[in-house]
mmCIF file of C-alpha atoms and ligand atoms in Angstrom:
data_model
loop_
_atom_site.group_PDB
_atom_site.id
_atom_site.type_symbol
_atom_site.label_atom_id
_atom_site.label_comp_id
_atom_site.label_asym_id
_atom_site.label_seq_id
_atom_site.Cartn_x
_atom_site.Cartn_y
_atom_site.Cartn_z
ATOM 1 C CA UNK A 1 -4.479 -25.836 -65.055
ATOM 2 C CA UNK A 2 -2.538 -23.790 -62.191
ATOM 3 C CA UNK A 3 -0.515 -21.842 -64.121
ATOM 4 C CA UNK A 4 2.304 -21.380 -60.984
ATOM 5 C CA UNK A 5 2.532 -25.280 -61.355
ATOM 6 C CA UNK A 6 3.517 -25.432 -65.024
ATOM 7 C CA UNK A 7 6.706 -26.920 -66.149
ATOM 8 C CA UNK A 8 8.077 -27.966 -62.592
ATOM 9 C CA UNK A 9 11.293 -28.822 -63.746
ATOM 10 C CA UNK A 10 12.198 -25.392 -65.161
ATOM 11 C CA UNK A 11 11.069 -23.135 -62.090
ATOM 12 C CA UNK A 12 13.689 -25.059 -59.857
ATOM 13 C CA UNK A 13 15.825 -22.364 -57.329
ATOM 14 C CA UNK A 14 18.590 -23.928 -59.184
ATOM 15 C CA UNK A 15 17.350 -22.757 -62.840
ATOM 16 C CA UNK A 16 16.911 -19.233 -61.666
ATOM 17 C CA UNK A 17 20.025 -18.508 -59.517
ATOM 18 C CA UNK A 18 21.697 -19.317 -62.784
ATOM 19 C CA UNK A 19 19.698 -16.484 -64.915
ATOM 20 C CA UNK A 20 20.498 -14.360 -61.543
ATOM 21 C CA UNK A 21 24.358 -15.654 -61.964
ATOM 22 C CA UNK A 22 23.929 -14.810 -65.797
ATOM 23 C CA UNK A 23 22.746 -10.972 -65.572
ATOM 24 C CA UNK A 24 25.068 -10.272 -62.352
ATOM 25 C CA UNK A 25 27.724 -11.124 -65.060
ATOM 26 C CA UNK A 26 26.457 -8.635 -67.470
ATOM 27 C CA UNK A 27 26.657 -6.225 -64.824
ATOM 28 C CA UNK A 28 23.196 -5.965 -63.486
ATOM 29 C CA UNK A 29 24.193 -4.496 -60.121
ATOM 30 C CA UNK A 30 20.867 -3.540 -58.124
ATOM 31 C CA UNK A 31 20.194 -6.285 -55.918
ATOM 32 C CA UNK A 32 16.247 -5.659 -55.561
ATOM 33 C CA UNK A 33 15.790 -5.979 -59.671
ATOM 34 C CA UNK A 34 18.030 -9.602 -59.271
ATOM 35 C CA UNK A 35 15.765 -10.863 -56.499
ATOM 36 C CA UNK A 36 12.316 -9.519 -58.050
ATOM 37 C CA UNK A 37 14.113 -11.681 -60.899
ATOM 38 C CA UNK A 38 14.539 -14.284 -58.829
ATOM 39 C CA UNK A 39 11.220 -14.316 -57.119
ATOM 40 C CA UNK A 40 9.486 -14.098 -60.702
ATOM 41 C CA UNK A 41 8.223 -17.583 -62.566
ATOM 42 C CA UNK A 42 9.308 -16.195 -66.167
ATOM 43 C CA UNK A 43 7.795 -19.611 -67.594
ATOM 44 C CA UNK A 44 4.313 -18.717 -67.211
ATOM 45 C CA UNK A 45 4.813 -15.418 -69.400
ATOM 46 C CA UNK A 46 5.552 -17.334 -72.551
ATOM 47 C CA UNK A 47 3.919 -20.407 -73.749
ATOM 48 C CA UNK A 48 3.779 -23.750 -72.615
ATOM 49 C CA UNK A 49 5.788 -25.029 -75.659
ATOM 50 C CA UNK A 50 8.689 -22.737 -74.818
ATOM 51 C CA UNK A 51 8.744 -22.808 -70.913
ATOM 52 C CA UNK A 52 11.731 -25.211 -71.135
ATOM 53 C CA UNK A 53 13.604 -21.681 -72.948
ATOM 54 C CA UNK A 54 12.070 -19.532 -70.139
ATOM 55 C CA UNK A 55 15.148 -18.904 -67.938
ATOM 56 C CA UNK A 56 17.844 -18.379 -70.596
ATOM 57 C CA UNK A 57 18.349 -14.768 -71.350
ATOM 58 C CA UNK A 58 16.796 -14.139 -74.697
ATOM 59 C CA UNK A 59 13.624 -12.726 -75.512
ATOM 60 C CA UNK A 60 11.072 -15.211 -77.289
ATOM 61 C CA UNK A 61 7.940 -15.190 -79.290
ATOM 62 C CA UNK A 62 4.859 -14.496 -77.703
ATOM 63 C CA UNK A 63 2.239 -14.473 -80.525
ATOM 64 C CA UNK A 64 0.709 -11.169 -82.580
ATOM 65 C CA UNK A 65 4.499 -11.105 -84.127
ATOM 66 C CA UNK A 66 5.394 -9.744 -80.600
ATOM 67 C CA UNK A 67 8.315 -10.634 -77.788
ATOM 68 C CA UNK A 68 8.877 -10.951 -74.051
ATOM 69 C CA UNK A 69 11.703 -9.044 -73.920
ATOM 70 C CA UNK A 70 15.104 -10.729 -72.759
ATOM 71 C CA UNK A 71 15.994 -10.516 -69.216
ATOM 72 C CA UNK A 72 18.970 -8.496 -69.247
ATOM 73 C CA UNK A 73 16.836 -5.646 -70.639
ATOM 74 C CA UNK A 74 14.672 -6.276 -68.080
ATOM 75 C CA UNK A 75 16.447 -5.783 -65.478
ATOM 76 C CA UNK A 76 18.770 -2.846 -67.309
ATOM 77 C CA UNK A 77 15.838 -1.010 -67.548
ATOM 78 C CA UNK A 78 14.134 -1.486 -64.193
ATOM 79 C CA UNK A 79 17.733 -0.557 -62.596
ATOM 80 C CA UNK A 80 17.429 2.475 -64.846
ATOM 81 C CA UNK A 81 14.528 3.667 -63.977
ATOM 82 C CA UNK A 82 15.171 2.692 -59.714
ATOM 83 C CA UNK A 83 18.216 4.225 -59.839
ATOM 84 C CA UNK A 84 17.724 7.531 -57.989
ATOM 85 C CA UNK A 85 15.617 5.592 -55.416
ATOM 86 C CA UNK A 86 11.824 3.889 -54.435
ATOM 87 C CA UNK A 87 8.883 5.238 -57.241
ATOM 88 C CA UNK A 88 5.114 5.119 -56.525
ATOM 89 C CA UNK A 89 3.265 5.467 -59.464
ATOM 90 C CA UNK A 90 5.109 3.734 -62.965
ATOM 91 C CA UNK A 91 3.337 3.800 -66.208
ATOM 92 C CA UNK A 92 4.382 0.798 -68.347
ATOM 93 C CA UNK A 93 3.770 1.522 -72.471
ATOM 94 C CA UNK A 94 3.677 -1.948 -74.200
ATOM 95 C CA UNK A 95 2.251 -4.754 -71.501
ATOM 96 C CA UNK A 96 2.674 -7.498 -73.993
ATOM 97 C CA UNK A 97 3.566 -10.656 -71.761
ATOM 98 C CA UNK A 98 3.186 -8.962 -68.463
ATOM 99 C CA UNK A 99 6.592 -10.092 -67.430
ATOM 100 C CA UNK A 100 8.001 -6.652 -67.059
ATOM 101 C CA UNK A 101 5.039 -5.269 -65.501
ATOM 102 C CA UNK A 102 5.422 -7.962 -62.784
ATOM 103 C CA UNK A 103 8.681 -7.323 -61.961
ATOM 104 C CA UNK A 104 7.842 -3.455 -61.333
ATOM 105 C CA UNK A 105 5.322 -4.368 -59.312
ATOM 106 C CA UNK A 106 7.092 -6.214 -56.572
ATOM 107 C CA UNK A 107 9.553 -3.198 -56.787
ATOM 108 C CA UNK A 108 6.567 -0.011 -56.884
ATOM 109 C CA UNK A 109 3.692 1.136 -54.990
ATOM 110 C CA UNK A 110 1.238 1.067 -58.399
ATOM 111 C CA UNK A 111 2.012 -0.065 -62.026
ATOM 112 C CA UNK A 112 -0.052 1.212 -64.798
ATOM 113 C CA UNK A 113 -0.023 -0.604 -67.773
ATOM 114 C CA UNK A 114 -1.154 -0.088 -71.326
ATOM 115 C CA UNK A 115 -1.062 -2.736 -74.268
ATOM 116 C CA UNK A 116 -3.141 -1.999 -77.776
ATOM 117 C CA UNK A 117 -3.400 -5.386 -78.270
ATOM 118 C CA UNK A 118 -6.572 -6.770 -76.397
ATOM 119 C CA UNK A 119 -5.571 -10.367 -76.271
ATOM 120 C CA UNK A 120 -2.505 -10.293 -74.810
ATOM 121 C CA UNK A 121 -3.313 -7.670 -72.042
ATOM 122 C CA UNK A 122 -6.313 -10.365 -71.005
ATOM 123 C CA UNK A 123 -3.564 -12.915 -70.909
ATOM 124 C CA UNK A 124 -1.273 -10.196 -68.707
ATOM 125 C CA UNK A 125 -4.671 -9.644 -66.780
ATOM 126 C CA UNK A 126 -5.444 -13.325 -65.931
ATOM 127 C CA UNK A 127 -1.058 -14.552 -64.908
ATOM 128 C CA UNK A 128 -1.536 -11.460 -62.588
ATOM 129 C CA UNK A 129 -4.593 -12.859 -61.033
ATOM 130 C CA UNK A 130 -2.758 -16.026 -61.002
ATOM 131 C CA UNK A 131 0.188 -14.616 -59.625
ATOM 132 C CA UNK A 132 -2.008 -12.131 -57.166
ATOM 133 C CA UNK A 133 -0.624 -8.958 -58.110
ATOM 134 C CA UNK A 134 -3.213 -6.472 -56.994
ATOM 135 C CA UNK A 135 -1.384 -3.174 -57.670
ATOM 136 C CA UNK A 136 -1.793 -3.262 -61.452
ATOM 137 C CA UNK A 137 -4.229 -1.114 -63.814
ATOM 138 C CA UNK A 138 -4.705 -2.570 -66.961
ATOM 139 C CA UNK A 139 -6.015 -0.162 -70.115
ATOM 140 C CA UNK A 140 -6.538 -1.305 -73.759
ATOM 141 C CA UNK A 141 -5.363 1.795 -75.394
ATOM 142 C CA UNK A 142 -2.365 3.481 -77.734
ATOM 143 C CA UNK A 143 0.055 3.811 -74.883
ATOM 144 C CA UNK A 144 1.721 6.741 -77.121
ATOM 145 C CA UNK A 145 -0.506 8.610 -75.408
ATOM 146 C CA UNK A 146 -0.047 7.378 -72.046
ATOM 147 C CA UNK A 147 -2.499 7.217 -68.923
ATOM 148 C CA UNK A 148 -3.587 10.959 -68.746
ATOM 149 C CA UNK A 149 -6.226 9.886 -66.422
ATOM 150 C CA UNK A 150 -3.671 8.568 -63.858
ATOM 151 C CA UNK A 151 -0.571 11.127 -64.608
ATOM 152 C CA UNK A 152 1.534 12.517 -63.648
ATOM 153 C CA UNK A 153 4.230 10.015 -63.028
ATOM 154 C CA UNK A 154 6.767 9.279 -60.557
ATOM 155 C CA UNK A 155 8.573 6.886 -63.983
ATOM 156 C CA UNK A 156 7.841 6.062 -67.385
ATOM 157 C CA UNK A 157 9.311 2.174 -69.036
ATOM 158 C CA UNK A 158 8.167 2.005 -73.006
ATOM 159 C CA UNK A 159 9.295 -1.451 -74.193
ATOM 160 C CA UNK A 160 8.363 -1.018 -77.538
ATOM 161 C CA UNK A 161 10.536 1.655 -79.719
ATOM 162 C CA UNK A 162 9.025 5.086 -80.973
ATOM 163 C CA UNK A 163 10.720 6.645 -83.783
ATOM 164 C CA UNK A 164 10.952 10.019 -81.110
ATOM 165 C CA UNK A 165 10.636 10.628 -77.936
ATOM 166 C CA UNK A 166 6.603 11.034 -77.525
ATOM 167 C CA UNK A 167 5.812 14.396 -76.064
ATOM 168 C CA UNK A 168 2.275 13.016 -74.476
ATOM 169 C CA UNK A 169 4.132 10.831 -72.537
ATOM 170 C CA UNK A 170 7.252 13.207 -71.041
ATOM 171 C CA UNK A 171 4.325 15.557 -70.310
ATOM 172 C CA UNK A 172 3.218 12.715 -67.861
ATOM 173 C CA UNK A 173 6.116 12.907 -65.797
ATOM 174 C CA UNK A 174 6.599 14.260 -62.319
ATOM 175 C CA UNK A 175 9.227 16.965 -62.468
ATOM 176 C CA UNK A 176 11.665 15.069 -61.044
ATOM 177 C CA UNK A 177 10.565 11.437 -62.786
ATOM 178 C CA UNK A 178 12.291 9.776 -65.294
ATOM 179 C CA UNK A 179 11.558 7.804 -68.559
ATOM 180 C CA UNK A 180 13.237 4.798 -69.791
ATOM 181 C CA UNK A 181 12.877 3.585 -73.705
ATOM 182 C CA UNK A 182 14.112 2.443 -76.960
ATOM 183 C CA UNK A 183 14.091 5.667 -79.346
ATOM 184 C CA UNK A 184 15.171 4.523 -82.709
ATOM 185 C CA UNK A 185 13.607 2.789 -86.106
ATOM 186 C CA UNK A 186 14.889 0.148 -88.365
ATOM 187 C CA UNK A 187 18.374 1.356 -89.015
ATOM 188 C CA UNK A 188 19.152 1.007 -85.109
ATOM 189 C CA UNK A 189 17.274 1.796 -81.557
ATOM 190 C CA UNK A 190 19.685 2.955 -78.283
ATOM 191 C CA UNK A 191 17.982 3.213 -74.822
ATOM 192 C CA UNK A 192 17.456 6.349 -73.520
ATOM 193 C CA UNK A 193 16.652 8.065 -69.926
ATOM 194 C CA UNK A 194 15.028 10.826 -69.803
ATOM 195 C CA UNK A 195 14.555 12.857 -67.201
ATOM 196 C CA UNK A 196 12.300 16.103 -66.594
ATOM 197 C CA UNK A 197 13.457 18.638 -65.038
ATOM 198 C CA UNK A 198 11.880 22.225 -63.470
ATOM 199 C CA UNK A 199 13.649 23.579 -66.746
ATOM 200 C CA UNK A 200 12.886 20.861 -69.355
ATOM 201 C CA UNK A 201 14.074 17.332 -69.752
ATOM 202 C CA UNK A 202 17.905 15.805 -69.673
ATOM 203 C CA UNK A 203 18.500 12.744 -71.864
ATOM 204 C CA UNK A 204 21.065 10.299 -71.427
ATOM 205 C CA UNK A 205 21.949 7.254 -74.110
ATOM 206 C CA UNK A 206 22.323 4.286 -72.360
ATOM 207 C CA UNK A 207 23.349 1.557 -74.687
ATOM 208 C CA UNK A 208 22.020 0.065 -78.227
ATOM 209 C CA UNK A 209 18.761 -2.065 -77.966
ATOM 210 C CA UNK A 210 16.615 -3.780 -80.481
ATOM 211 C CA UNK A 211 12.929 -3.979 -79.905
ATOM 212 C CA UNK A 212 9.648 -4.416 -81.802
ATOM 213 C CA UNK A 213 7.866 -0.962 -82.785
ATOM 214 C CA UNK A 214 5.906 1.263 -81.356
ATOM 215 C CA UNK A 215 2.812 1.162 -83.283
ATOM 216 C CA UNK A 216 -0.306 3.174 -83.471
ATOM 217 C CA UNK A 217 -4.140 2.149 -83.813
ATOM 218 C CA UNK A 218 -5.356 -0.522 -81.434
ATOM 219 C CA UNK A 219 -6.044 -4.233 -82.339
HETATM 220 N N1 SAH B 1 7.197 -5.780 -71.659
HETATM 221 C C1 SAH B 1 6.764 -6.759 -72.614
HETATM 222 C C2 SAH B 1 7.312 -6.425 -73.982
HETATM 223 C C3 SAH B 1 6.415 -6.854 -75.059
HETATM 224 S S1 SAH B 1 6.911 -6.320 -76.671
HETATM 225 C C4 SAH B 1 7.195 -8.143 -72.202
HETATM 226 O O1 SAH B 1 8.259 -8.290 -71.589
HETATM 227 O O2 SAH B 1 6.482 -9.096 -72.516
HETATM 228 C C5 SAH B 1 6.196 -4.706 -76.746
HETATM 229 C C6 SAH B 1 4.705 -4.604 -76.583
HETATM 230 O O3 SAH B 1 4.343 -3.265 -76.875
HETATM 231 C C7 SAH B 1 3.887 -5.488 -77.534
HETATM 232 O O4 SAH B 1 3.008 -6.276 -76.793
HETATM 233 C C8 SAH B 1 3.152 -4.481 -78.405
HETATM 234 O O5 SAH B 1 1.846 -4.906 -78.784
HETATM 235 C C9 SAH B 1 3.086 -3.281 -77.490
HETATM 236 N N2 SAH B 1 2.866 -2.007 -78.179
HETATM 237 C C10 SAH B 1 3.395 -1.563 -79.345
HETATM 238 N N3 SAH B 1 2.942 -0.329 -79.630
HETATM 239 C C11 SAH B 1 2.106 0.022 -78.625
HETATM 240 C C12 SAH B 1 1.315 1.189 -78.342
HETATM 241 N N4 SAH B 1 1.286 2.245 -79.156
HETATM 242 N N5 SAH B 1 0.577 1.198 -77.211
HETATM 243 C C13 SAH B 1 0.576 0.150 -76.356
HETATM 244 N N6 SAH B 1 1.291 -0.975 -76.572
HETATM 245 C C14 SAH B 1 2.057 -1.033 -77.690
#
């Protein structure tokens, strides 16, 4: 089946100018991240079964005991990371639906993405075909070591959360680039921005998060 035709009901204009309504509310300000938003069919990230849920702003289950994360953070993050202007090259840690990865692309020249587990980056890999998004580079890999074969880069987005700030991937940054992730275990993750600098790196806490872990090992 098309997967762009899926649950017609649920992609209507109407449905999404309501999640747009919903996130301008929570004070998502940069108007490229609300219309990449806009412009994205959320429904065929997530499974048939739970399409109808696809446009409320709440992450859901995706399989492997893994989430697509909930819009809000989507578009906090991607406004993060945008903030100081246009990036080229973004390395994504954590590809799980694709839905992220999809919404940098409309908004950067090239998105690298890394996922360790195979089946859902062949999922990612096959909505992206669907979707033609050609500026994507899919690797099956631990992204806690980033893309050293494609570094450095102009930003970083990790939307799973490391227990620290890996060094690997900060020494993938452009000086001038910046980083945006959940740093935090089970007692409580905030997201952070990190940014490198000629002298080192400047970190700012942007507000508390909760997402799935960083893990090691591939699968
Ligand atoms: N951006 C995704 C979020 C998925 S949840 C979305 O919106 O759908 C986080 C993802 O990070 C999961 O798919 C998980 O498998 C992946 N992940 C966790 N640790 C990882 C690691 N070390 N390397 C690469 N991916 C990892």
């Amino acid at each position: 089946m098309n997967l762009t035709h899926r649950g017609i009901g649920m992609t209507s204009q109407r449905t999404r100018e309501r999640l747009v309504q919903r996130l301008r509310d929570e004070g998502i300000r940069d108007e490229r991240v609300l219309a990449a938003i806009r412009d994205t069919p959320r429904h065929i990230f997530v499974d048939e079964a739970l399409a109808s849920r696809a446009y409320e702003d709440t992450a859901l289950p995706i399989g492997f005991a893994q989430t697509i994360s909930q819009p809000y953070i989507v578009a906090r993050m991607t406004e993060a990371l945008l903030e100081a202007g246009p990036l080229n090259d973004v390395l994504e840690v954590g590809t799980g639906s694709g839905y992220q990865t999809a919404i940098l692309a409309r908004l950067v020249r090239r998105v690298y993405t890394v996922e360790r587990i195979e089946a859902l980056l062949n999922q990612a890999r096959d909505r992206f075909r669907e979707l033609g998004l050609r500026t994507i580079r899919l690797k099956h890999a631990d992204g806690t070591l980033g893309m050293p074969e494609y570094a450095p880069f102009d930003g970083i987005l990790v939307t799973a959360a490391p227990e620290t700030v890996p060094d690997a991937l900060v020494a993938q940054l452009k000086v001038g680039g910046r980083m945006v992730l959940p740093v935090g275990g089970r007692e409580g993750q905030s997201l952070v921005r990190v940014t490198r600098t000629e002298r080192g790196v400047e970190r700012r806490v942007l507000e508390r998060v909760v997402f799935v872990p960083l893990l090691g090992g591939l699968q």
